[in-house]
Short mmCIF file of C-alpha atoms in Angstrom, two decimals:
data_model
loop_
_atom_site.label_atom_id
_atom_site.label_comp_id
_atom_site.label_asym_id
_atom_site.label_seq_id
_atom_site.Cartn_x
_atom_site.Cartn_y
_atom_site.Cartn_z
CA MET A 834 -21.01 26.19 -2.85
CA THR A 835 -20.55 27.10 -6.28
CA GLN A 836 -19.33 23.27 -7.34
CA GLN A 837 -19.51 19.69 -6.37
CA LEU A 838 -17.12 17.98 -4.47
CA ILE A 839 -15.72 15.52 -4.55
CA ILE A 840 -14.85 13.51 -1.29
CA ALA A 841 -11.10 10.08 -1.13
CA LEU A 842 -11.27 8.39 2.56
CA ASP A 843 -7.44 7.23 2.64
CA GLN A 844 -7.24 4.84 5.49
CA GLY A 845 -3.79 4.13 5.44
CA THR A 846 -0.99 2.09 7.48
CA THR A 847 -0.50 5.04 10.15
CA SER A 848 -3.23 7.82 9.88
CA SER A 849 -6.51 8.72 8.44
CA ARG A 850 -7.24 11.01 5.80
CA ALA A 851 -9.91 12.55 4.33
CA VAL A 852 -9.69 14.66 1.09
CA LEU A 853 -11.35 17.54 -1.09
CA PHE A 854 -11.00 17.60 -4.56
CA ASN A 855 -12.29 19.14 -6.71
CA HIS A 856 -13.55 18.79 -10.64
CA ASP A 857 -10.02 20.57 -11.64
CA ALA A 858 -8.77 17.43 -9.13
CA ASP A 859 -7.44 20.53 -6.47
CA ILE A 860 -6.96 19.23 -3.69
CA VAL A 861 -9.53 21.99 -1.16
CA ASP A 862 -8.91 20.64 1.83
CA VAL A 863 -6.80 17.55 4.45
CA SER A 864 -7.98 16.43 7.42
CA GLN A 865 -5.54 13.36 8.90
CA GLN A 866 -5.46 12.31 12.45
CA GLU A 867 -2.69 9.52 13.23
CA PHE A 868 -3.12 7.09 14.79
CA THR A 869 -1.16 4.11 17.60
CA GLN A 870 0.55 1.06 16.80
CA HIS A 871 0.69 -1.74 18.07
CA PHE A 872 3.48 -3.96 18.09
CA PRO A 873 2.43 -5.91 21.25
CA LYS A 874 6.18 -9.36 20.30
CA PRO A 875 8.81 -9.24 17.70
CA GLY A 876 7.57 -9.10 13.54
CA TRP A 877 4.23 -8.42 15.14
CA VAL A 878 1.95 -5.27 14.00
CA GLU A 879 -2.20 -4.62 15.13
CA HIS A 880 -3.84 -2.16 14.99
CA ASP A 881 -6.97 -1.37 17.12
CA ALA A 882 -9.88 -1.35 14.47
CA ASN A 883 -12.86 0.72 16.59
CA GLU A 884 -10.05 3.08 16.30
CA ILE A 885 -9.63 2.38 12.73
CA TRP A 886 -12.46 4.08 12.23
CA ASP A 887 -13.18 7.01 14.93
CA SER A 888 -9.94 7.42 13.37
CA GLN A 889 -11.51 7.95 9.60
CA PHE A 890 -14.65 9.39 10.83
CA ALA A 891 -13.53 12.16 13.01
CA VAL A 892 -11.26 13.32 9.49
CA LEU A 893 -14.23 12.92 7.49
CA GLN A 894 -16.84 15.33 10.05
CA LYS A 895 -14.00 18.07 10.68
CA LEU A 896 -13.21 18.03 6.75
CA ALA A 897 -17.37 18.68 6.34
CA VAL A 898 -17.34 21.07 9.47
CA ASN A 899 -14.75 23.69 8.02
CA ASN A 900 -15.71 23.51 5.02
CA GLN A 901 -18.94 23.97 5.98
CA LEU A 902 -20.44 21.29 3.72
CA ARG A 903 -24.53 20.16 3.08
CA PRO A 904 -24.70 17.31 1.44
CA SER A 905 -26.13 18.97 -2.19
CA ASP A 906 -22.14 19.74 -1.99
CA ILE A 907 -21.00 16.22 -2.17
CA ALA A 908 -21.38 14.57 -5.49
CA ALA A 909 -19.38 11.19 -4.42
CA ILE A 910 -17.14 9.13 -1.90
CA GLY A 911 -14.43 7.29 -2.35
CA ILE A 912 -12.30 5.53 -0.65
CA THR A 913 -8.71 3.53 -0.99
CA ASN A 914 -7.01 2.16 2.24
CA GLN A 915 -4.04 0.06 3.59
CA ARG A 916 -4.41 -3.77 1.49
CA GLU A 917 -4.10 -6.53 3.15
CA THR A 918 -4.12 -5.50 6.74
CA THR A 919 -6.84 -8.07 8.11
CA VAL A 920 -10.51 -7.45 10.31
CA VAL A 921 -13.35 -9.93 11.52
CA TRP A 922 -16.15 -8.94 12.93
CA ASN A 923 -19.07 -10.19 15.09
CA LYS A 924 -22.22 -9.05 12.37
CA LYS A 925 -24.19 -8.45 15.40
CA THR A 926 -22.58 -6.12 17.95
CA GLY A 927 -20.13 -4.80 15.15
CA LYS A 928 -17.39 -5.50 17.40
CA PRO A 929 -13.75 -6.61 16.36
CA VAL A 930 -13.13 -10.06 17.50
CA TYR A 931 -9.24 -9.05 17.74
CA ASN A 932 -7.41 -6.20 16.45
CA ALA A 933 -6.48 -5.92 12.76
CA ILE A 934 -3.58 -7.34 12.52
CA VAL A 935 -1.57 -5.34 9.96
CA TRP A 936 -0.41 -6.20 6.57
CA GLN A 937 3.28 -5.92 7.73
CA ASP A 938 2.37 -9.24 10.47
CA ARG A 939 5.20 -11.57 10.61
CA ARG A 940 2.94 -14.31 13.28
CA THR A 941 2.26 -16.38 10.05
CA ALA A 942 5.44 -16.85 8.68
CA ALA A 943 5.57 -20.23 9.31
CA ARG A 944 2.68 -20.98 8.18
CA CYS A 945 3.62 -19.85 4.81
CA ASP A 946 6.77 -21.98 4.58
CA GLU A 947 4.22 -24.94 5.76
CA LEU A 948 2.14 -24.44 2.37
CA SER A 949 5.38 -23.99 0.43
CA SER A 950 6.92 -27.08 1.45
CA LEU A 951 3.28 -29.20 0.93
CA GLY A 952 3.42 -27.95 -2.29
CA TRP A 953 1.23 -25.75 -2.08
CA ALA A 954 3.02 -22.28 -3.60
CA GLU A 955 2.32 -22.90 -7.60
CA LYS A 956 -1.36 -23.61 -7.19
CA ILE A 957 -1.69 -21.04 -5.05
CA GLN A 958 0.55 -18.29 -7.80
CA GLN A 959 -2.34 -19.66 -10.48
CA LYS A 960 -4.82 -18.74 -9.11
CA THR A 961 -4.12 -15.88 -7.02
CA GLY A 962 -0.90 -14.41 -8.93
CA LEU A 963 1.61 -13.49 -4.76
CA VAL A 964 3.49 -15.15 -3.51
CA ILE A 965 2.79 -17.61 -1.00
CA ASP A 966 3.22 -14.92 1.89
CA ALA A 967 2.66 -13.53 5.40
CA TYR A 968 1.75 -10.48 3.58
CA PHE A 969 -1.43 -11.33 3.10
CA SER A 970 -4.86 -11.78 4.50
CA ALA A 971 -5.67 -15.96 4.59
CA SER A 972 -3.42 -16.59 6.84
CA LYS A 973 -4.15 -13.55 8.76
CA VAL A 974 -7.71 -14.25 8.60
CA GLU A 975 -7.20 -18.79 9.67
CA TRP A 976 -4.44 -17.59 12.49
CA ILE A 977 -8.11 -15.32 14.47
CA LEU A 978 -9.87 -18.29 14.05
CA GLU A 979 -7.37 -20.42 15.58
CA ASN A 980 -6.04 -18.43 17.74
CA VAL A 981 -8.83 -16.19 19.21
CA GLU A 982 -11.20 -17.76 21.59
CA GLY A 983 -14.87 -18.85 19.95
CA ALA A 984 -14.05 -17.10 16.73
CA ARG A 985 -14.57 -20.74 15.03
CA ALA A 986 -17.57 -21.53 16.86
CA GLN A 987 -18.42 -17.57 15.52
CA ALA A 988 -18.08 -18.47 12.16
CA GLU A 989 -19.01 -21.39 11.66
CA ALA A 990 -22.21 -20.51 12.95
CA GLY A 991 -22.58 -17.31 10.44
CA ASP A 992 -21.84 -14.56 12.83
CA LEU A 993 -18.55 -13.21 12.07
CA LEU A 994 -17.80 -11.05 9.01
CA PHE A 995 -13.94 -10.27 7.57
CA GLY A 996 -12.64 -7.63 5.85
CA THR A 997 -9.25 -6.04 5.06
CA VAL A 998 -10.09 -2.11 5.89
CA ASP A 999 -11.97 -1.06 2.84
CA THR A 1000 -14.86 -3.30 3.80
CA TRP A 1001 -14.76 -2.01 7.49
CA VAL A 1002 -14.86 1.48 6.78
CA ILE A 1003 -17.71 0.64 4.30
CA TRP A 1004 -19.40 -1.22 6.53
CA ASN A 1005 -19.39 1.33 9.10
CA LEU A 1006 -20.10 4.66 7.34
CA THR A 1007 -23.05 2.64 5.50
CA GLU A 1008 -23.72 1.10 9.59
CA GLY A 1009 -23.70 -2.26 8.32
CA LYS A 1010 -26.03 -2.28 5.29
CA VAL A 1011 -22.82 -2.92 2.77
CA HIS A 1012 -20.07 -6.08 3.83
CA ALA A 1013 -18.49 -5.65 -0.01
CA THR A 1014 -15.16 -4.74 -1.34
CA ASP A 1015 -13.27 -4.22 -4.85
CA PRO A 1016 -11.25 -6.77 -6.73
CA SER A 1017 -7.78 -3.93 -6.69
CA ASN A 1018 -8.82 -5.25 -2.49
CA ALA A 1019 -9.54 -8.74 -3.31
CA ALA A 1020 -6.78 -10.10 -5.78
CA ARG A 1021 -4.90 -9.02 -1.74
CA THR A 1022 -5.82 -11.63 0.79
CA MET A 1023 -4.77 -14.90 -1.37
CA LEU A 1024 -8.35 -16.06 -1.41
CA MET A 1025 -9.58 -14.42 -4.57
CA ASN A 1026 -9.24 -16.88 -8.13
CA ILE A 1027 -7.73 -13.05 -10.32
CA ASN A 1028 -7.96 -15.05 -13.89
CA THR A 1029 -12.48 -15.54 -12.79
CA GLY A 1030 -12.28 -12.30 -10.58
CA GLU A 1031 -14.67 -14.54 -7.52
CA TRP A 1032 -13.69 -16.20 -4.36
CA ASP A 1033 -12.18 -20.07 -4.31
CA VAL A 1034 -13.51 -22.29 -2.59
CA GLU A 1035 -10.38 -24.95 -3.00
CA LEU A 1036 -8.44 -22.19 -1.22
CA LEU A 1037 -11.04 -21.52 1.25
CA GLU A 1038 -11.16 -24.95 2.62
CA LEU A 1039 -7.60 -24.75 2.64
CA PHE A 1040 -6.88 -21.60 6.00
CA GLY A 1041 -10.59 -22.74 6.79
CA ILE A 1042 -12.66 -19.66 6.06
CA PRO A 1043 -16.40 -19.98 5.83
CA THR A 1044 -18.30 -18.29 2.63
CA SER A 1045 -20.28 -16.72 4.92
CA MET A 1046 -17.98 -14.71 5.63
CA LEU A 1047 -16.67 -13.31 2.87
CA PRO A 1048 -17.29 -9.69 1.18
CA GLU A 1049 -19.28 -9.18 -2.24
CA ILE A 1050 -16.57 -8.51 -4.60
CA LYS A 1051 -18.39 -5.02 -6.40
CA ASP A 1052 -16.56 -3.16 -9.81
CA SER A 1053 -14.00 -0.73 -8.30
CA SER A 1054 -16.27 2.22 -9.52
CA ALA A 1055 -19.83 0.73 -8.05
CA ASP A 1056 -22.61 1.00 -5.52
CA PHE A 1057 -20.73 0.40 -2.66
CA GLY A 1058 -24.44 2.01 -0.22
CA SER A 1059 -24.39 4.95 1.00
CA VAL A 1060 -23.82 7.49 4.09
CA SER A 1061 -26.32 9.55 6.41
CA PHE A 1062 -24.57 12.66 6.29
CA GLN A 1063 -26.86 15.20 7.87
CA GLY A 1064 -30.27 13.93 7.05
CA GLU A 1065 -29.34 13.39 3.67
CA SER A 1066 -27.57 10.38 1.65
CA VAL A 1067 -24.37 10.38 -0.17
CA ALA A 1068 -22.94 8.22 -2.49
CA ILE A 1069 -20.20 5.48 -1.79
CA ALA A 1070 -19.47 4.66 -5.40
CA GLY A 1071 -15.47 3.85 -5.61
CA VAL A 1072 -12.89 1.15 -4.17
CA ALA A 1073 -9.59 0.55 -4.79
CA GLY A 1074 -6.54 -0.60 -2.65
CA ASP A 1075 -4.12 2.20 -2.25
CA GLN A 1076 -1.59 1.05 -4.34
CA GLN A 1077 -4.65 0.78 -7.42
CA ALA A 1078 -5.77 4.42 -6.65
CA ALA A 1079 -2.19 5.73 -7.51
CA LEU A 1080 -1.84 4.06 -10.42
CA PHE A 1081 -5.56 5.47 -11.56
CA GLY A 1082 -4.39 8.67 -9.84
CA GLN A 1083 -1.48 8.71 -11.90
CA ASN A 1084 -3.56 8.48 -15.22
CA CYS A 1085 -2.03 4.94 -15.55
CA PHE A 1086 -4.18 3.79 -17.67
CA GLU A 1087 -1.99 2.65 -20.58
CA LYS A 1088 -0.37 -0.97 -20.94
CA GLY A 1089 2.74 -0.35 -19.91
CA MET A 1090 2.16 1.99 -17.99
CA ALA A 1091 3.72 2.42 -14.57
CA LYS A 1092 4.20 4.44 -11.54
CA ASN A 1093 5.94 4.28 -7.59
CA THR A 1094 4.22 5.56 -4.26
CA TYR A 1095 6.55 6.19 -1.70
CA GLY A 1096 4.06 5.91 1.72
CA THR A 1097 5.32 3.53 4.62
CA GLY A 1098 6.37 1.02 2.30
CA CYS A 1099 7.18 1.22 -1.55
CA PHE A 1100 5.50 0.39 -3.98
CA MET A 1101 6.09 -0.18 -8.00
CA LEU A 1102 3.08 -1.64 -10.39
CA MET A 1103 2.85 -1.39 -14.42
CA ASN A 1104 -0.45 -1.74 -15.99
CA THR A 1105 -1.17 -4.97 -18.20
CA GLY A 1106 -3.53 -4.48 -19.66
CA GLU A 1107 -6.74 -7.94 -19.80
CA GLN A 1108 -3.86 -9.91 -19.87
CA ARG A 1109 -1.98 -11.05 -16.40
CA ILE A 1110 1.45 -11.58 -16.89
CA ASP A 1111 3.52 -13.87 -14.99
CA SER A 1112 6.81 -12.10 -13.15
CA GLU A 1113 9.53 -15.41 -12.71
CA SER A 1114 11.15 -12.24 -11.26
CA GLY A 1115 9.65 -12.14 -7.59
CA LEU A 1116 6.63 -9.90 -8.50
CA LEU A 1117 3.67 -10.22 -8.14
CA SER A 1118 0.48 -10.08 -10.59
CA THR A 1119 -2.73 -8.19 -8.92
CA ILE A 1120 -5.98 -6.59 -10.08
CA ALA A 1121 -5.16 -2.86 -10.90
CA TRP A 1122 -8.89 -2.47 -11.07
CA SER A 1123 -13.06 -3.19 -12.12
CA LEU A 1124 -14.32 -1.12 -14.78
CA ASP A 1125 -17.74 -2.30 -16.32
CA GLY A 1126 -17.18 -5.66 -15.49
CA LYS A 1127 -14.03 -5.21 -17.27
CA ILE A 1128 -10.50 -6.13 -14.87
CA THR A 1129 -7.11 -4.59 -15.88
CA TYR A 1130 -4.38 -6.50 -14.54
CA ALA A 1131 -0.66 -5.47 -12.77
CA LEU A 1132 2.81 -6.38 -12.28
CA GLU A 1133 3.43 -5.14 -8.73
CA GLY A 1134 6.28 -5.35 -6.74
CA SER A 1135 6.39 -3.94 -3.10
CA VAL A 1136 8.90 -3.04 -0.69
CA PHE A 1137 7.29 -3.46 2.99
CA ILE A 1138 9.32 -0.51 3.88
CA ALA A 1139 9.86 3.14 2.39
CA GLY A 1140 8.80 6.22 4.58
CA ALA A 1141 8.73 3.78 7.58
CA ALA A 1142 12.29 3.90 7.32
CA VAL A 1143 12.54 7.83 8.20
CA GLN A 1144 9.95 7.73 10.68
CA TRP A 1145 12.48 4.98 12.95
CA LEU A 1146 14.68 7.86 11.96
CA ARG A 1147 12.03 10.14 13.68
CA ASP A 1148 10.67 7.87 16.77
CA GLU A 1149 13.27 5.38 16.85
CA LEU A 1150 16.33 6.69 16.77
CA GLU A 1151 14.89 10.32 17.15
CA PHE A 1152 17.36 11.99 15.03
CA ILE A 1153 14.76 14.28 13.32
CA LYS A 1154 11.47 15.81 14.92
CA SER A 1155 9.60 15.64 10.99
CA ALA A 1156 10.08 13.79 8.92
CA SER A 1157 10.98 16.60 6.70
CA GLU A 1158 14.12 17.64 8.24
CA SER A 1159 15.71 14.24 6.80
CA GLU A 1160 16.33 16.15 3.79
CA GLU A 1161 18.47 18.22 5.25
CA LEU A 1162 20.06 16.05 7.01
CA ALA A 1163 21.35 13.86 5.02
CA LEU A 1164 22.34 16.89 2.89
CA ALA A 1165 24.96 17.68 5.29
CA ALA A 1166 26.08 13.57 5.42
CA HIS A 1167 30.42 12.88 3.96
CA PRO A 1168 29.79 13.34 -0.57
CA GLU A 1169 32.19 9.96 0.48
CA SER A 1170 30.42 8.35 3.05
CA ASP A 1171 29.83 4.59 2.25
CA VAL A 1172 27.56 3.31 4.84
CA VAL A 1173 24.46 1.52 3.76
CA VAL A 1174 20.67 0.73 5.52
CA VAL A 1175 18.99 -2.06 5.08
CA PRO A 1176 15.80 -1.09 6.70
CA ALA A 1177 13.87 -4.76 6.25
CA PHE A 1178 12.04 -4.27 10.00
CA ALA A 1179 9.37 -6.52 8.78
CA GLY A 1180 11.50 -9.13 5.77
CA LEU A 1181 12.92 -8.05 2.09
CA GLY A 1182 9.95 -7.75 -0.06
CA ALA A 1183 10.35 -7.96 -4.01
CA PRO A 1184 11.69 -9.12 -5.12
CA HIS A 1185 14.13 -10.60 -2.65
CA TRP A 1186 10.64 -12.49 -0.42
CA ASP A 1187 12.96 -13.36 2.51
CA MET A 1188 10.43 -12.88 5.27
CA TYR A 1189 13.50 -13.70 7.36
CA ALA A 1190 15.80 -10.50 6.75
CA ARG A 1191 16.09 -8.02 9.29
CA GLY A 1192 17.36 -4.23 9.24
CA ALA A 1193 21.04 -3.59 9.16
CA ILE A 1194 23.33 -0.99 8.71
CA PHE A 1195 26.74 -1.65 7.71
CA GLY A 1196 29.39 0.85 6.54
CA LEU A 1197 29.41 2.61 9.65
CA THR A 1198 32.99 4.23 10.98
CA ARG A 1199 34.31 6.69 13.70
CA ASP A 1200 33.35 9.66 11.85
CA SER A 1201 30.13 8.50 10.52
CA GLY A 1202 26.81 10.33 12.11
CA ARG A 1203 23.54 10.89 12.26
CA PRO A 1204 23.88 13.02 9.01
CA GLU A 1205 25.91 9.72 7.26
CA ILE A 1206 23.37 7.61 8.58
CA ALA A 1207 19.56 9.44 7.62
CA LYS A 1208 21.54 9.63 3.87
CA ALA A 1209 21.83 5.47 3.73
CA THR A 1210 18.37 5.79 4.56
CA LEU A 1211 17.03 8.13 2.15
CA GLN A 1212 19.05 6.01 -0.54
CA SER A 1213 17.85 2.45 0.20
CA LEU A 1214 13.76 4.04 -0.60
CA ALA A 1215 15.91 3.98 -4.28
CA TYR A 1216 17.65 0.76 -3.53
CA GLN A 1217 14.58 -0.95 -3.39
CA ILE A 1218 13.35 0.88 -6.05
CA PHE A 1219 16.26 -0.08 -8.36
CA ASP A 1220 15.95 -3.58 -7.99
CA VAL A 1221 11.56 -3.72 -7.93
CA LEU A 1222 12.23 -1.83 -11.76
CA THR A 1223 14.59 -4.14 -13.29
CA ALA A 1224 12.88 -7.09 -12.86
CA MET A 1225 9.55 -5.11 -13.33
CA GLN A 1226 11.66 -3.82 -17.38
CA LYS A 1227 12.54 -7.98 -17.52
CA ASP A 1228 9.27 -9.45 -16.81
CA SER A 1229 7.64 -7.17 -18.98
CA GLY A 1230 9.79 -7.20 -21.98
CA ILE A 1231 9.32 -3.29 -21.74
CA GLU A 1232 11.63 -0.82 -21.01
CA LEU A 1233 10.06 2.51 -18.75
CA SER A 1234 11.18 5.90 -20.41
CA GLN A 1235 10.21 7.46 -17.19
CA LEU A 1236 8.97 6.70 -13.84
CA ASN A 1237 5.32 8.89 -12.29
CA VAL A 1238 6.05 8.90 -8.29
CA ASP A 1239 3.56 10.29 -5.88
CA GLY A 1240 3.04 9.89 -1.57
CA GLY A 1241 4.72 11.82 0.30
CA ALA A 1242 8.18 10.77 0.84
CA ILE A 1243 8.78 11.85 -2.61
CA ALA A 1244 8.52 15.31 -1.57
CA ASN A 1245 11.23 15.30 -0.16
CA ASP A 1246 13.79 16.80 -3.40
CA PHE A 1247 17.11 14.57 -2.68
CA LEU A 1248 15.18 11.48 -2.21
CA ALA A 1249 13.65 11.89 -6.05
CA GLN A 1250 17.82 13.69 -6.87
CA PHE A 1251 18.77 10.18 -5.90
CA GLN A 1252 15.45 7.97 -7.24
CA ALA A 1253 16.29 9.61 -11.31
CA ASP A 1254 20.14 8.98 -10.78
CA VAL A 1255 19.48 5.27 -8.87
CA LEU A 1256 17.23 4.70 -12.15
CA GLN A 1257 19.68 6.81 -15.16
CA LYS A 1258 15.62 7.65 -15.99
CA PRO A 1259 13.58 10.66 -15.21
CA VAL A 1260 11.28 11.38 -12.51
CA THR A 1261 8.28 12.68 -13.13
CA ARG A 1262 6.31 14.42 -9.72
CA PRO A 1263 2.72 15.60 -9.77
CA LYS A 1264 1.30 18.31 -8.48
CA VAL A 1265 -0.54 16.60 -7.11
CA LEU A 1266 1.63 14.45 -4.04
CA GLU A 1267 -1.92 13.02 -3.29
CA SER A 1268 -2.52 9.65 -5.92
CA THR A 1269 -4.07 7.61 -4.46
CA ALA A 1270 -6.61 9.90 -2.98
CA LEU A 1271 -6.95 10.82 -5.98
CA GLY A 1272 -7.62 7.63 -7.77
CA ALA A 1273 -10.69 7.26 -4.93
CA ALA A 1274 -11.46 10.59 -5.92
CA TYR A 1275 -11.83 9.17 -9.60
CA LEU A 1276 -13.45 6.81 -9.18
CA ALA A 1277 -15.93 7.75 -7.29
CA GLY A 1278 -16.99 10.76 -9.40
CA LEU A 1279 -16.67 8.29 -12.52
CA LYS A 1280 -19.90 6.38 -11.29
CA VAL A 1281 -21.36 9.42 -10.60
CA GLY A 1282 -21.14 10.93 -14.17
CA TYR A 1283 -19.23 13.95 -11.58
CA TRP A 1284 -15.91 12.70 -14.24
CA GLN A 1285 -15.39 11.08 -17.70
CA MET A 1286 -12.28 9.24 -18.62
CA SER A 1287 -12.13 11.74 -20.92
CA ASP A 1288 -11.63 14.73 -18.23
CA LEU A 1289 -8.64 12.92 -16.04
CA GLU A 1290 -6.37 13.31 -18.77
CA GLN A 1291 -6.70 17.23 -19.12
CA VAL A 1292 -6.74 17.78 -14.71
CA ARG A 1293 -3.03 15.89 -14.37
CA GLU A 1294 -0.10 18.33 -13.55
CA VAL A 1295 3.01 17.39 -13.64
CA GLU A 1296 4.97 18.96 -10.48
CA ARG A 1297 9.07 19.62 -11.14
CA GLU A 1298 11.09 16.15 -13.44
CA PHE A 1299 13.85 15.53 -12.18
CA GLU A 1300 17.00 14.00 -14.40
CA PRO A 1301 20.16 11.47 -13.23
CA ILE A 1302 23.93 14.13 -13.11
CA LEU A 1303 25.78 11.17 -11.20
CA SER A 1304 27.18 9.02 -13.65
CA GLN A 1305 26.14 5.77 -14.08
CA PHE A 1306 29.51 4.56 -13.21
CA LYS A 1307 29.30 6.34 -9.64
CA ILE A 1308 25.81 4.79 -10.57
CA GLU A 1309 27.10 0.80 -10.79
CA ALA A 1310 29.50 1.65 -7.93
CA LEU A 1311 27.07 1.93 -4.97
CA LEU A 1312 24.71 -0.46 -6.02
CA ARG A 1313 27.44 -3.22 -5.38
CA GLN A 1314 27.99 -1.70 -1.80
CA TRP A 1315 23.73 -1.52 -1.54
CA HIS A 1316 23.50 -5.65 -2.99
CA LYS A 1317 26.11 -6.73 -0.98
CA ALA A 1318 24.32 -4.95 2.06
CA VAL A 1319 21.38 -6.96 1.12
CA GLU A 1320 22.53 -10.18 1.07
CA ARG A 1321 24.11 -10.26 3.78
CA SER A 1322 20.93 -8.53 5.32
CA LYS A 1323 18.47 -12.14 4.59
CA GLN A 1324 18.27 -14.96 6.66
CA TRP A 1325 19.20 -13.07 9.24
CA ILE A 1326 16.59 -15.03 11.95
CA ASP A 1327 16.40 -18.65 11.81
CA ALA A 1328 12.85 -20.10 10.47
CA ASP A 1329 11.77 -21.98 13.47
CA GLU A 1330 12.37 -18.54 16.50
#
C-alpha cells in the first residue's frame, strides 16, 4: 500500500460489513455478510450474538486478505452499529446468556406501558431525552435478567456484562480487555442521563440492572483498545451508533444541519449543537457524539421500517428477486393508483409512537397488482420522512433548505425523486452513500491524526441533487390519503394481546 487506510466496521441489523477508505474518503473495498434473523414469536426479533461477531470478524478478515493488508497499512479501525440491540454475556465464559434482543423487538411493550402508567414518562424523558418504548435497551436487559434462568443471580454476582452491539464487538476484538461504549450508543439505552453524560443510578435501580454490568462511556473519538493483527496492534479509535455516525459522515457539524439515512429503518437527525432541544412533537433528544469531552446533541425521528419494507417485498411477498428491482417494478405501476402501504410491522415510531399499530395495505382495487404495491411501499418511506421532518422543523424552529440523504435504499432514483416531491425540497445524495461507515472512519481517523476536521469538508462530494417535480397540490392530496391510512392502522392490536 502506498498510503495508510482506515477500516470501518459497520455492524447492521441484517448484515455485517467492513469498509476500507482511503485518505480522500473514497471506498477502496467492501466486504459484507448477511446473518440470520430470528422471529421466535410475533413481535419478537432476535439475533444470535455469536453469529453477529462471527460475521463481523469474517468480513474484516476477508477485507484484509483481499487487499493484502499489513498492520502498517491500517491507520485505525472505527466501529458503527445497529443501536439499542441488547447483548448480555458472561464475562468469564464470553458466552451470551440469551440471543441479542433486537431494537425492533416489541416483547416489553406491556412493561413500558406499565412504567408510563406509574408516572415515569416525564422523568425518563428529562433524564434520557427518550420516550418510554420497547425500542430502547433498558427493558430488554430487564427482560433477560427476569426471564433467563440463572441470569439474575449471575448479574448480582458481577459475572454478567451488558452492551449494545458496539460494546459486544469491541469486547471480542480486544479479546475481553475492553468493555466500553460511546455516548451516542449509551444515550439509546434509556439508562444514561444525557445531561451529565453518565449512567443514571435511579434508572438502573428502576430496571434492576447492577452497575457492574455497564460498559465505560468514552468519547466517540477515543482509545477503545486494539486488535491483534498479524502479531501487531491496530487501534480501535472511533465508535458511534449508526445514525449518529451517518450525521457525522454527512458533515452535519453545524447546528441546524440534518440528514436522513434509509437503512432497515429510516432515521432523521438534526444537529442541535451544545444544547438539547426537547420535542413537543414525538421526536427524541439524543446525543450526536462527544469529542474532546464536549457533547453535541441532536433531535431524532426514528422510522422503524424502511429498507425492511423492501426486504418484505423480496422475501415474504416474493415480488422481486433483489431490492434493486423495486424501482423498475414501481415505475410500471398505474400512475393514478390509490394504493397506500403503511409498513407498521413493528409499530409506528416518530412522531406517532404507537407500539400497537400494525402494517396495512389500503386502496386495493381489482386491478391492483405487484407494481402498485411495490410503488406504494417505496412511497411509504418518503411519507414517513415527511412526518418526521415536519415535526423536526416545528420543534427546532429551523426550516431546512435541503435534505442530505444516505443509505442503501436511497440509491433508488424513484424513491429519491419522490422524497424531493413530498418534501417540496431538494434532496442531496452524496457520492459515498455509506455515510454510516464513513462517519465511523472519520471518528477513528481524527483520533489518530489521519484527518483533521478541516480535511473533512474537502473530501465530501455530491453525486446528484433531486429537485421537486410534482406540484404541491398533488402532494397534499397524496398526503391526505397517507395520513388517513396511518390513522386506521393505529392501535390495531390490543395492549393485552
